Short mmCIF file of C-alpha atoms and ligand atoms in Angstrom, two decimals:
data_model
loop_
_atom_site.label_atom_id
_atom_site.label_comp_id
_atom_site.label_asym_id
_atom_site.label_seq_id
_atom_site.Cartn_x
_atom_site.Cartn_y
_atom_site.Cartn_z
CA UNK A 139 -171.09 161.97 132.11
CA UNK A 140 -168.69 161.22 129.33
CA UNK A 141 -167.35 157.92 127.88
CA UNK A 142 -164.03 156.79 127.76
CA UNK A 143 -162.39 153.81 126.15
CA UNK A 144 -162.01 151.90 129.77
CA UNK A 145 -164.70 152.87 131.30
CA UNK A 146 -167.07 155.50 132.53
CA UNK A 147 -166.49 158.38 134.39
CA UNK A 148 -168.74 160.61 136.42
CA UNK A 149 -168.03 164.16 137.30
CA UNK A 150 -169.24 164.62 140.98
CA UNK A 151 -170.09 167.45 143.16
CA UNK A 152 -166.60 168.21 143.59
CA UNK A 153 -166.60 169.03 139.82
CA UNK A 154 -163.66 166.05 139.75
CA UNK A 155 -163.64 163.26 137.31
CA UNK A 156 -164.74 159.92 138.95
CA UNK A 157 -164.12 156.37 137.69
CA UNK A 158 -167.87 154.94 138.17
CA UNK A 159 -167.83 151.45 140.14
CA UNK A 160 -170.65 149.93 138.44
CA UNK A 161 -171.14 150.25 135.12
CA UNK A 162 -174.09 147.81 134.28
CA UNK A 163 -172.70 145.79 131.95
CA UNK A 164 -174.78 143.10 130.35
CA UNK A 165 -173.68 139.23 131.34
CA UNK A 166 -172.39 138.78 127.43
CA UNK A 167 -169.94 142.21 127.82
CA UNK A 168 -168.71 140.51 130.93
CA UNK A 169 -168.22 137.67 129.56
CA UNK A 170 -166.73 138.51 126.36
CA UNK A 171 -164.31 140.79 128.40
CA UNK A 172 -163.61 137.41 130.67
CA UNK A 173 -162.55 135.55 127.55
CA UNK A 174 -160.29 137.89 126.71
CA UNK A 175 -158.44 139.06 129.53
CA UNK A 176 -159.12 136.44 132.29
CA UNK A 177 -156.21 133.53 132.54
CA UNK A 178 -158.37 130.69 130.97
CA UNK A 179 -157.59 128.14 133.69
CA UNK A 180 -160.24 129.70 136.12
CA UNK A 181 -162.82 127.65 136.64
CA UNK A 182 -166.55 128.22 136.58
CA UNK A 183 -169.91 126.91 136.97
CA UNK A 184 -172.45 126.50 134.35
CA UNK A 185 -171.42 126.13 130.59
CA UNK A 186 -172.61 129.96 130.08
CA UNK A 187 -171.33 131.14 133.50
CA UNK A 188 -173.05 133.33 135.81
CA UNK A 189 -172.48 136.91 135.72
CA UNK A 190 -173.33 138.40 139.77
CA UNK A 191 -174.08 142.46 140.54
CA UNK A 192 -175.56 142.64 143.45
CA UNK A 193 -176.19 140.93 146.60
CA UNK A 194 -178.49 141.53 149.82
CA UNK A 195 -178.73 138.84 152.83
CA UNK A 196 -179.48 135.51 150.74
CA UNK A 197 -179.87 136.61 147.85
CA UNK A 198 -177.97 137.35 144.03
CA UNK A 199 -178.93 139.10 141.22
CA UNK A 200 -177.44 138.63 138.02
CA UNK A 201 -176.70 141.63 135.87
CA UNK A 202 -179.76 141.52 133.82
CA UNK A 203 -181.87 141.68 137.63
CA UNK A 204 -182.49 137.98 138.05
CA UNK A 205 -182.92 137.28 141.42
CA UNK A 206 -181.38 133.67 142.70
CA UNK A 207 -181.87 132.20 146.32
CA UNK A 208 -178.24 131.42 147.55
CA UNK A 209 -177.55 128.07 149.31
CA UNK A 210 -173.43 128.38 148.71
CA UNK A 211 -172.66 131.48 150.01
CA UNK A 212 -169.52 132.40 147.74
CA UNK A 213 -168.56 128.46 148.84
CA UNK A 214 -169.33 128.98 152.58
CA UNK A 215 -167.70 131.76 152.65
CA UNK A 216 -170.49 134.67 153.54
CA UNK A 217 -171.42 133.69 157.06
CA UNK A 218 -173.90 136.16 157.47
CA UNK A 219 -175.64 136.49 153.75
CA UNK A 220 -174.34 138.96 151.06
CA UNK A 221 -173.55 142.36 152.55
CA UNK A 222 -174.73 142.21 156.18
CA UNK A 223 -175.31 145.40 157.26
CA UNK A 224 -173.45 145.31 160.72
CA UNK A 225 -170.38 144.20 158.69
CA UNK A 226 -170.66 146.97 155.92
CA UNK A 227 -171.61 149.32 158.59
CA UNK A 228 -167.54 148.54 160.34
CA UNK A 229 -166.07 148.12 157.06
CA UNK A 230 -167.44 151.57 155.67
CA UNK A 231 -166.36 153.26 159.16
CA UNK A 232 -162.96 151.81 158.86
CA UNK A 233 -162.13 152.99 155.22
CA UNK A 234 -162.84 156.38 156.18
CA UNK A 235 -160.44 155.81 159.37
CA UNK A 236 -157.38 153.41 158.36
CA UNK A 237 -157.31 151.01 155.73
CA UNK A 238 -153.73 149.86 155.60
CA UNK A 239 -151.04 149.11 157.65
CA UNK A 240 -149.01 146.25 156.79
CA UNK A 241 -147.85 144.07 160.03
CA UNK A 242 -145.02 146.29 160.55
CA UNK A 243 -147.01 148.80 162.52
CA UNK A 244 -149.52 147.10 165.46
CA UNK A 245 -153.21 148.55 165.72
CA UNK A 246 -155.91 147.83 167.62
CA UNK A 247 -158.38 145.82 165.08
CA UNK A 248 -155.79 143.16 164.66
CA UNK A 249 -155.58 142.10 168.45
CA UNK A 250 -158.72 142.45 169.27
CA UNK A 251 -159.51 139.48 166.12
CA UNK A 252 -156.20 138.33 167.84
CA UNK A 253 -158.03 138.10 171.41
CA UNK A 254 -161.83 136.55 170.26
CA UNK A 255 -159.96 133.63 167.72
CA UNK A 256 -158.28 132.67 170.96
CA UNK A 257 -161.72 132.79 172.65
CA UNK A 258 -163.64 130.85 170.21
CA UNK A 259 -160.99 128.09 169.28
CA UNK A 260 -160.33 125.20 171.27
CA UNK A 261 -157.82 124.67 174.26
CA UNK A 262 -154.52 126.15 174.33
CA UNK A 263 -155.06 127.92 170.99
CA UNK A 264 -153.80 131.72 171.91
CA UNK A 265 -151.69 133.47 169.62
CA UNK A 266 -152.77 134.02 165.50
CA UNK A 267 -151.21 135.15 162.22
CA UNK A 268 -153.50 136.38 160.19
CA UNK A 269 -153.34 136.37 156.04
CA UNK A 270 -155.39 136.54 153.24
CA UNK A 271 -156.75 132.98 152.19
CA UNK A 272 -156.81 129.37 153.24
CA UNK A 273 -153.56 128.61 150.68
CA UNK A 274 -151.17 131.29 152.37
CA UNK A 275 -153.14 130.02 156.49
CA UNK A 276 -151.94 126.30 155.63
CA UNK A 277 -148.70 127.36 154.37
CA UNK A 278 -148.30 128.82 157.70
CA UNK A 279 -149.64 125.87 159.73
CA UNK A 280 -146.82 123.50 157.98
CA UNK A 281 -144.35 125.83 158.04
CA UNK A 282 -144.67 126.61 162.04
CA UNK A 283 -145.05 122.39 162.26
CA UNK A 284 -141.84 122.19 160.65
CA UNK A 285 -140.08 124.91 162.64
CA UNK A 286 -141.40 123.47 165.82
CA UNK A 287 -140.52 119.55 165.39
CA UNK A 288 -137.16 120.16 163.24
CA UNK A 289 -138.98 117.84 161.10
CA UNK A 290 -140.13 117.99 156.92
CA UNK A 291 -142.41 114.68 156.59
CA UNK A 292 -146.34 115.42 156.34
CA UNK A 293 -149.33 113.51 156.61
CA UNK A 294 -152.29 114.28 154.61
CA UNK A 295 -155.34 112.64 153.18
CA UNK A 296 -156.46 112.12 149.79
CA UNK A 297 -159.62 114.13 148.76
CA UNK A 298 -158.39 117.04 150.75
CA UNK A 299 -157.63 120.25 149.53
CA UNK A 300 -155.68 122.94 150.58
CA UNK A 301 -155.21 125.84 148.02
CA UNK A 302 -153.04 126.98 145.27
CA UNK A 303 -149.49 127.42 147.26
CA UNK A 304 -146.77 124.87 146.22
CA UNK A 305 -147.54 122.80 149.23
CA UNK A 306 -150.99 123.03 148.58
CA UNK A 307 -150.73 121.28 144.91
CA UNK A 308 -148.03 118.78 146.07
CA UNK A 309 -150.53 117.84 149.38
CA UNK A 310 -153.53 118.13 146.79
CA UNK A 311 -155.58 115.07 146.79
CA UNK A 312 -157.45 115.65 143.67
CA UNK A 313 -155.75 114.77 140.34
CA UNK A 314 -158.21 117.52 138.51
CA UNK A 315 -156.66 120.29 141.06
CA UNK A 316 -153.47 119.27 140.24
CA UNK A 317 -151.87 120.97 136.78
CA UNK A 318 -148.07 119.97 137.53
CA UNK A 319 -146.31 117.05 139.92
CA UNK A 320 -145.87 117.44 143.33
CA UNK A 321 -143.05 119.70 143.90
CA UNK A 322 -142.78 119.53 147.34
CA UNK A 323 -140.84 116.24 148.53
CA UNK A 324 -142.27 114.00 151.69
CA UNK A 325 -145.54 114.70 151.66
CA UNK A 326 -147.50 110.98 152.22
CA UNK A 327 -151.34 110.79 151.11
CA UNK A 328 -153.24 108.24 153.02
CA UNK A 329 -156.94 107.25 152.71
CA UNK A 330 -159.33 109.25 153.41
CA UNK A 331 -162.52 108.39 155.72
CA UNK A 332 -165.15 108.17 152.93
CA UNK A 333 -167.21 105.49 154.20
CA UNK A 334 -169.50 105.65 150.98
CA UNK A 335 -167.12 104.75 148.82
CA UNK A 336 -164.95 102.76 151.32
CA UNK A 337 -160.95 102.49 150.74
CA UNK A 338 -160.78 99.26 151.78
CA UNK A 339 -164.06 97.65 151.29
CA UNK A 340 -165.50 98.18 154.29
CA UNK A 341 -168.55 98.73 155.86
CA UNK A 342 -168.96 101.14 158.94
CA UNK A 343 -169.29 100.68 162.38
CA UNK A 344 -168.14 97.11 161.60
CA UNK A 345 -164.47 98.08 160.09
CA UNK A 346 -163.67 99.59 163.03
CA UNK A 347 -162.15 102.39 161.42
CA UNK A 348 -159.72 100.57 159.55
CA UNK A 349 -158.84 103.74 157.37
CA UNK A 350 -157.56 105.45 160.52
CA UNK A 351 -155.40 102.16 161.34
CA UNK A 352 -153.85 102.73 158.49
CA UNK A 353 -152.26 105.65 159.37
CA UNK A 354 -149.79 103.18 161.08
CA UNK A 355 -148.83 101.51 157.62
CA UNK A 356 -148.06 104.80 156.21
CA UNK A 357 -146.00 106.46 158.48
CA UNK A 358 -143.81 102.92 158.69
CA UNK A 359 -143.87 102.49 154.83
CA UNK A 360 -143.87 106.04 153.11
CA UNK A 361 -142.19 108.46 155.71
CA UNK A 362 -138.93 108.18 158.17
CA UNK A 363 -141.50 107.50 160.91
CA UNK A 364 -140.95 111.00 162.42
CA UNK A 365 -142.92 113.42 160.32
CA UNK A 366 -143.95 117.17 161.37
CA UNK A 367 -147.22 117.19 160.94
CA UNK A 368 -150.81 114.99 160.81
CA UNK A 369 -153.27 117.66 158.06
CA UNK A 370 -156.95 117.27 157.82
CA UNK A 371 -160.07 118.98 157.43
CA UNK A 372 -162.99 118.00 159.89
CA UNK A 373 -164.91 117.75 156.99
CA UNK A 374 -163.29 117.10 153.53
CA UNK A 375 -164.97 120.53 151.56
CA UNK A 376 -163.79 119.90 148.10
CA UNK A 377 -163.77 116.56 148.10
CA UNK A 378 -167.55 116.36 148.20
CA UNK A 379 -168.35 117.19 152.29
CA UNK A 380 -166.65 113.68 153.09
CA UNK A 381 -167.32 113.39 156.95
CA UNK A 382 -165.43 110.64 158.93
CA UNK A 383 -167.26 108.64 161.66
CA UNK A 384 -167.18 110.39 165.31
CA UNK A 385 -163.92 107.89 166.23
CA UNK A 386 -162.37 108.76 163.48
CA UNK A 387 -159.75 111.28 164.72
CA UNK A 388 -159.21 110.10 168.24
CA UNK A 389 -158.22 106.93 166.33
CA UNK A 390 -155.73 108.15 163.55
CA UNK A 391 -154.11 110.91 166.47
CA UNK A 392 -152.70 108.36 168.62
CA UNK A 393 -150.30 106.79 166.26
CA UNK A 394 -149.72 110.15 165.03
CA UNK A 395 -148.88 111.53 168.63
CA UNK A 396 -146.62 108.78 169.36
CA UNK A 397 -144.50 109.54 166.11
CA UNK A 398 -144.31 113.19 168.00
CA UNK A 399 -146.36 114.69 165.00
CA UNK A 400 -148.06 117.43 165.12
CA UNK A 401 -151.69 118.06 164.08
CA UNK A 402 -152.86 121.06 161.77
CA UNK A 403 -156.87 121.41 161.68
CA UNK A 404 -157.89 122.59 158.59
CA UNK A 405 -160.95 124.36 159.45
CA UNK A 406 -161.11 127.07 156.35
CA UNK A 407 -164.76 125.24 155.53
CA UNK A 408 -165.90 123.79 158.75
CA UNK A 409 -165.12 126.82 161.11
CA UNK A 410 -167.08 129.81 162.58
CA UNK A 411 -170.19 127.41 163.51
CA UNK A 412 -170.48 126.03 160.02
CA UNK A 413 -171.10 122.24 161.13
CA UNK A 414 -173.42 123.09 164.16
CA UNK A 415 -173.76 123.34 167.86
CA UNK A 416 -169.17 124.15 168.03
CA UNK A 417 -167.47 127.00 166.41
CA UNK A 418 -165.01 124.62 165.76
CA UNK A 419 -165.94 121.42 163.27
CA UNK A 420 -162.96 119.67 165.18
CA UNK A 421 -164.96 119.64 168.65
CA UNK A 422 -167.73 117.22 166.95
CA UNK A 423 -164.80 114.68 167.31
CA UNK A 424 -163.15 114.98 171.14
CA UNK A 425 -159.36 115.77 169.82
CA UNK A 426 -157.05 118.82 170.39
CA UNK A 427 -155.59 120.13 167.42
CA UNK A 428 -151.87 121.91 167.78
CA UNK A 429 -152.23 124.38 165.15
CA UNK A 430 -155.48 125.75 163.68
CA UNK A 431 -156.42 127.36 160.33
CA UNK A 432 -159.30 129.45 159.43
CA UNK A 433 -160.35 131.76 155.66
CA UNK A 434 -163.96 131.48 153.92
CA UNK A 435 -166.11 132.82 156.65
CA UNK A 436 -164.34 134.21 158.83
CA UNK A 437 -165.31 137.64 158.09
CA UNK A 438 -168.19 137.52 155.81
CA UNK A 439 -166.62 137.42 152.48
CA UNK A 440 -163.65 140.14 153.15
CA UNK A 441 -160.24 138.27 152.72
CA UNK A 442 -159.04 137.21 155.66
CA UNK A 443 -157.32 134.15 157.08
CA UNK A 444 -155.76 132.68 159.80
CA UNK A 445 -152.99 130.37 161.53
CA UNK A 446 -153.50 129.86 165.13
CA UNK A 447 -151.55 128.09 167.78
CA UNK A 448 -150.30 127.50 171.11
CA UNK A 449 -147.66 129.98 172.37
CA UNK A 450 -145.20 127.32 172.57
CA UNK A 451 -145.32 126.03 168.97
CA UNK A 452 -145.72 130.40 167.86
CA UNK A 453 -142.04 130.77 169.52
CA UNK A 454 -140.65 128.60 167.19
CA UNK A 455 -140.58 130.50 164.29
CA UNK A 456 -137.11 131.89 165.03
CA UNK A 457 -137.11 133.91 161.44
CA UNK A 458 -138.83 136.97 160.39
CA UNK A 459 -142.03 137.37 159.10
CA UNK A 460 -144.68 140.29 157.68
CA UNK A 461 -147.58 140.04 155.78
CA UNK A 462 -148.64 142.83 153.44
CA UNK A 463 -152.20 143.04 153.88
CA UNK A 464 -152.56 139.81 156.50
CA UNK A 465 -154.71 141.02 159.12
CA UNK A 466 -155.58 144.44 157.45
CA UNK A 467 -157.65 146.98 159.42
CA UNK A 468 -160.58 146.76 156.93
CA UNK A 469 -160.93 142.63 156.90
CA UNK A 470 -160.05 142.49 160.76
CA UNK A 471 -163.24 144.72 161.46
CA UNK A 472 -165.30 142.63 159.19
CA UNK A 473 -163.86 139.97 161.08
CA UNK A 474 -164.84 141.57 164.62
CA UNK A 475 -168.38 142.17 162.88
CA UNK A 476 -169.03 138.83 161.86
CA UNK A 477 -168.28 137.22 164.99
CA UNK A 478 -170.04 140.06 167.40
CA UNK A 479 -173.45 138.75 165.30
CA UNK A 480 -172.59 135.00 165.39
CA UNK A 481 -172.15 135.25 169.34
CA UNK A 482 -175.37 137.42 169.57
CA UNK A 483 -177.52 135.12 166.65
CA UNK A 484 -175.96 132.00 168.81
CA UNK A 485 -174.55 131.06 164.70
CA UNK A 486 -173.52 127.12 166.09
CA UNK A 487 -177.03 126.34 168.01
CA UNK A 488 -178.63 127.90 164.77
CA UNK A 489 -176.52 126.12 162.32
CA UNK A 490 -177.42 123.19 164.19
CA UNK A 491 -181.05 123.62 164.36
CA UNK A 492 -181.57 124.77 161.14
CA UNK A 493 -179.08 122.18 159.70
CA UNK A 494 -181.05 119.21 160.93
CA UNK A 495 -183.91 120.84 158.83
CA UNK A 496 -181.98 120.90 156.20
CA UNK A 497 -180.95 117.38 156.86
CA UNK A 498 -184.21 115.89 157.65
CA UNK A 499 -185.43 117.47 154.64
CA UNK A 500 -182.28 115.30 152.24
CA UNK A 501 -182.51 112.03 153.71
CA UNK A 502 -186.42 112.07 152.55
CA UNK A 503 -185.38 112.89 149.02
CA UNK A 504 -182.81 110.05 149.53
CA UNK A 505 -185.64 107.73 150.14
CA UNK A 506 -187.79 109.50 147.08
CA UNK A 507 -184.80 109.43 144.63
CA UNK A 508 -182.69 106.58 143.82
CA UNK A 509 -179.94 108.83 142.35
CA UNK A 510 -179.13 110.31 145.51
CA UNK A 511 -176.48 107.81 147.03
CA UNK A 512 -175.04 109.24 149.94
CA UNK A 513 -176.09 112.15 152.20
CA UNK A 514 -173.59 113.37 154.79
CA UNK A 515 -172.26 116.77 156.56
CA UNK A 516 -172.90 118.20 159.62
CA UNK A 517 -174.60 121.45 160.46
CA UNK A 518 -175.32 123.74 157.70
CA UNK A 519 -172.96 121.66 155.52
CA UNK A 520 -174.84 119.15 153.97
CA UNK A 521 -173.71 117.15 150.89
CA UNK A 522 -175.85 114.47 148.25
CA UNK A 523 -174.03 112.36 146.04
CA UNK A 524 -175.54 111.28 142.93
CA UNK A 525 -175.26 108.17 141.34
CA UNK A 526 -176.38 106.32 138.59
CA UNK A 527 -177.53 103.27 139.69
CA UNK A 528 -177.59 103.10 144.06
CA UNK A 529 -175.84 99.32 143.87
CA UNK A 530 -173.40 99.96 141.56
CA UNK A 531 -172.83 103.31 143.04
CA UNK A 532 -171.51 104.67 139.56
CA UNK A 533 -170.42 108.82 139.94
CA UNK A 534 -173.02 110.41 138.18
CA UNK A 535 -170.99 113.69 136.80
CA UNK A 536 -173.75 114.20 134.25
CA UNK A 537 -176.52 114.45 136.38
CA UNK A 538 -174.62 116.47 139.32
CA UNK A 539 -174.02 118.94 136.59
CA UNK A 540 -177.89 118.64 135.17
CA UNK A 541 -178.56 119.26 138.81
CA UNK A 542 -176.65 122.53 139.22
CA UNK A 543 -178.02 123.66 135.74
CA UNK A 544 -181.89 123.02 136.58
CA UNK A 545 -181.65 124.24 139.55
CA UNK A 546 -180.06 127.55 137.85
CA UNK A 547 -183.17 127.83 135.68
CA UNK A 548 -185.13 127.74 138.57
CA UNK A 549 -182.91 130.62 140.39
CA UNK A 550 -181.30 128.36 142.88
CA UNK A 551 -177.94 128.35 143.51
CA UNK A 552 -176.00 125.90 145.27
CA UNK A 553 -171.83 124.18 144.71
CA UNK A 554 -171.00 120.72 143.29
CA UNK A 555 -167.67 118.92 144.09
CA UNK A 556 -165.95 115.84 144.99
CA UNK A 557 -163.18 113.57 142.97
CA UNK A 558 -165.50 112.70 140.64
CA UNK A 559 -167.51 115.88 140.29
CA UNK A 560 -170.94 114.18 141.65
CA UNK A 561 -171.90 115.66 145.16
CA UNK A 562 -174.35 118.65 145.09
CA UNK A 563 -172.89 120.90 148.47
CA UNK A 564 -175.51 122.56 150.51
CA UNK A 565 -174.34 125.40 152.66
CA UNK A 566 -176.36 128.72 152.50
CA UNK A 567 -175.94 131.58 155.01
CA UNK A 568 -176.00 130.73 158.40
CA UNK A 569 -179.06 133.27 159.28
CA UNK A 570 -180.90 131.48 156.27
CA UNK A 571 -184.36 131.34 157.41
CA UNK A 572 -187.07 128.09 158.34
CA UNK A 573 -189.14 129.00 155.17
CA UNK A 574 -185.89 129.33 153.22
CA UNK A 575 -184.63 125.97 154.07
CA UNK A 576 -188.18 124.58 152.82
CA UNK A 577 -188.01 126.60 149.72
CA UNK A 578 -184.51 125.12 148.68
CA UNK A 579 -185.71 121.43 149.55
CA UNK A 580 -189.13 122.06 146.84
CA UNK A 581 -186.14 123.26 144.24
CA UNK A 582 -183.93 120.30 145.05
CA UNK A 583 -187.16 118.03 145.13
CA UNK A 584 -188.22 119.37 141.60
CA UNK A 585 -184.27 119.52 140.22
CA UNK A 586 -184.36 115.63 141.00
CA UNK A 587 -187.70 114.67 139.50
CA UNK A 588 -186.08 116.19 136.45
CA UNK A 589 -182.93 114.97 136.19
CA UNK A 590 -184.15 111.41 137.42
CA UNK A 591 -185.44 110.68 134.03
C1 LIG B 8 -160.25 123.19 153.39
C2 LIG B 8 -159.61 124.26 152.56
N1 LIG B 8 -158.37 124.68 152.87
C3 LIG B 8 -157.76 125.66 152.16
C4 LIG B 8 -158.40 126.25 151.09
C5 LIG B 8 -157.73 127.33 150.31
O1 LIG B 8 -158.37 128.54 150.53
P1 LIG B 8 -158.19 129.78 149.51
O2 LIG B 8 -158.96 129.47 148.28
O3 LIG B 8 -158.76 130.95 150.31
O4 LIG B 8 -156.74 129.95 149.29
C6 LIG B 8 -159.69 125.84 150.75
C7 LIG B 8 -160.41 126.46 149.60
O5 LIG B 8 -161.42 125.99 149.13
C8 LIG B 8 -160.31 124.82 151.50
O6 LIG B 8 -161.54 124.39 151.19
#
């Protein structure tokens, strides 16, 4: 073995030179290194962030060995726990087979994904482009709307998030997301459906949705009345697992409709059985969507994305289009892996069953802990907002982010978010376990007692 200046190399059988993968370094190297070479701008958790090695179903370790239960799954994005063997097993087969082939050359992994996201999404939804993360999959979706109704103007809500692309920062409905202006002209944010902290005052079942009404008021005051596209996530992930009543989009689609708008379903968060009992988290809600998009866990933590549609609004992108590594052989097979185990674990009657555990489990620390203000989600998507005082509802920031820390300490790891950085989000690996759901409730139950004082 000798050391070099980047790094170490092994000589192997082969008597070659071999760059070694892991190298052990300790959490201060890494982080030392991430000072000085990482763009500053990315954010983490934790003052003195987290430095990961190793993972194995629902579990981390840290690169000094600590072990840490994992109830955020790389944020919902490893469906099936940290390197699930069926998925490593098709990834490692297809490295040694084809790794690359760029969408200019058809093979068989591709249409096969192609074929089951037309069998596990909703109605007409048949044809798919696959990318690389939820930023470039919603950049499709309004690009095909746009295409399609010969239209610019969209609708999107505030809270909602939908990546890094320029449309995604001009559509972003967080200020702290948000480093420059909106750059992308006609985009119109309306309210979201966050009953806990209600837009217009109001109290739910008795508003009668009101915040879906309004969707009339802002296509006749902030757009030409015909825009492409209606975009919104089932549940609002970064915004703090915001989920609008059952009515909700039944009630904001018809005005919508009649305007001859599209609607894009965001379902990067709440897809592939995340909310329970669907695959899809738009089915909890009765409404068709006309163009789909999926990342996170879609294939277990391998990058992968995708824009689906119906056939008719796919013909209408009259241009050309490739993506590089959209769709590679290596994420499409993780892809087919994840979803061969989520048909044969049943992933949405388990998310649902196991969810309602989870769920159960919140609503009696609710009634134990006066901080917690709101708990909502669906499925294995469960979020508690903290607050400082439950009238008032004041954001409590500081104790969201005591939470996260404790709850570090005690080698439990789960995501924070929201506009004002106060809901803990709860969404571990969907083959998390009875016992496991138990074990996170003791750490939240403990994490509260402490940060209650
Ligand atoms: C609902 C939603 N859409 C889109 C995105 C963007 O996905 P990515 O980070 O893979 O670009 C995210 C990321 O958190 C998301 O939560």
């Amino acid at each position: 073995m000798s050391h070099q200046e980047h790094g170490t190399v092994v000589v192997g059988a082969d008597g070659k030179k071999h760059l070694q993968v892991l190298q052990n370094l300790d959490s201060a190297t890494v982080r030392q290194l991430h000072r000085e070479y990482m763009m500053p701008s990315t954010f983490h958790y934790y003052p003195e962030s987290l430095v990961l090695q190793r993972g194995d179903g629902m579990f981390l370790f840290d690169a000094e060995g600590q072990k840490y239960l994992d109830f955020f799954g790389g944020i919902l994005t490893v469906s099936l726990g940290h390197c699930h063997p069926e998925v490593i097993g098709a990834v490692r087969e297809q490295l040694g087979t084809l790794g690359h082939t760029s969408t200019l050359y058809q093979n068989e992994w591709i249409v096969r994904l192609a074929q089951k996201m037309a069998e596990i999404t909703p109605g007409n939804m048949q044809q798919s482009f696959f990318s690389n993360s939820g930023s470039e999959a919603d950049e499709m979706a309004v690009l095909l709307a746009k295409l399609h109704t010969g239209r610019q103007e969209i609708v999107a809500l505030r809270h909602s998030y939908s990546g890094r692309g320029m449309y995604a920062i001009s559509a972003m409905g967080h200020a702290s997301w948000r480093p420059i202006a909106p750059v992308m002209p006609g985009i119109s944010l309306m309210p979201a459906p966050y009953c806990y902290r209600c837009p217009f005052g109001q109290t739910y079942p008795s508003c009668d949705i009101r915040c879906a009404d309004d969707v009339k008021e802002v296509l006749a005051t902030t757009t030409t009345g015909q825009p492409a596209a209606f975009i919104a996530e089932p549940i609002l992930g970064v915004g703090g697992f915001i989920t609008p009543p059952k009515e909700y989009f039944q009630k904001v689609l018809e005005p919508i409709r009649k305007a001859g708008a599209l609607f894009i379903c965001d379902e990067v968060q709440t897809g592939f059985g995340r909310t329970g009992t669907y695959w899809n988290g738009i089915e909890h809600f009765g409404v068709q969507p006309d163009i789909m998009t999926f990342a996170k866990g879609i294939a277990s933590g391998m990058p992968m994305a995708a824009t689906i549609t119906s056939k008719e609004i796919a013909a209408s992108f009259k241009g050309l289009t490739i993506s590089t590594y959209g769709g590679n052989p290596i994420s499409s097979v993780a892809a087919l892996a994840t979803i061969h185990v989520m048909q044969r674990e049943d992933i949405p009657q388990r998310a649902a069953r196991l969810g309602n555990r989870l769920r159960q489990g919140l609503l009696a620390l609710q009634e134990k802990f006066p901080i917690i203000g709101d708990v909502r989600g669906m499925g294995l998507m469960q979020g508690i907002e903290l607050v400082e005082d439950r009238k008032t509802k004041e954001p409590s920031a500081k104790r969201a982010n005591q939470m996260i820390e404790v709850l570090r300490r005690r080698h439990f790891l789960i995501g924070k978010g929201g506009l004002y950085g106060n809901t803990l989000r709860i969404a571990p690996p969907m083959l998390v376990t009875e016992s496991q759901i138990d074990e996170a409730l003791a750490h939240l139950d403990a994490g509260l007692s402490e940060v209650s004082v």
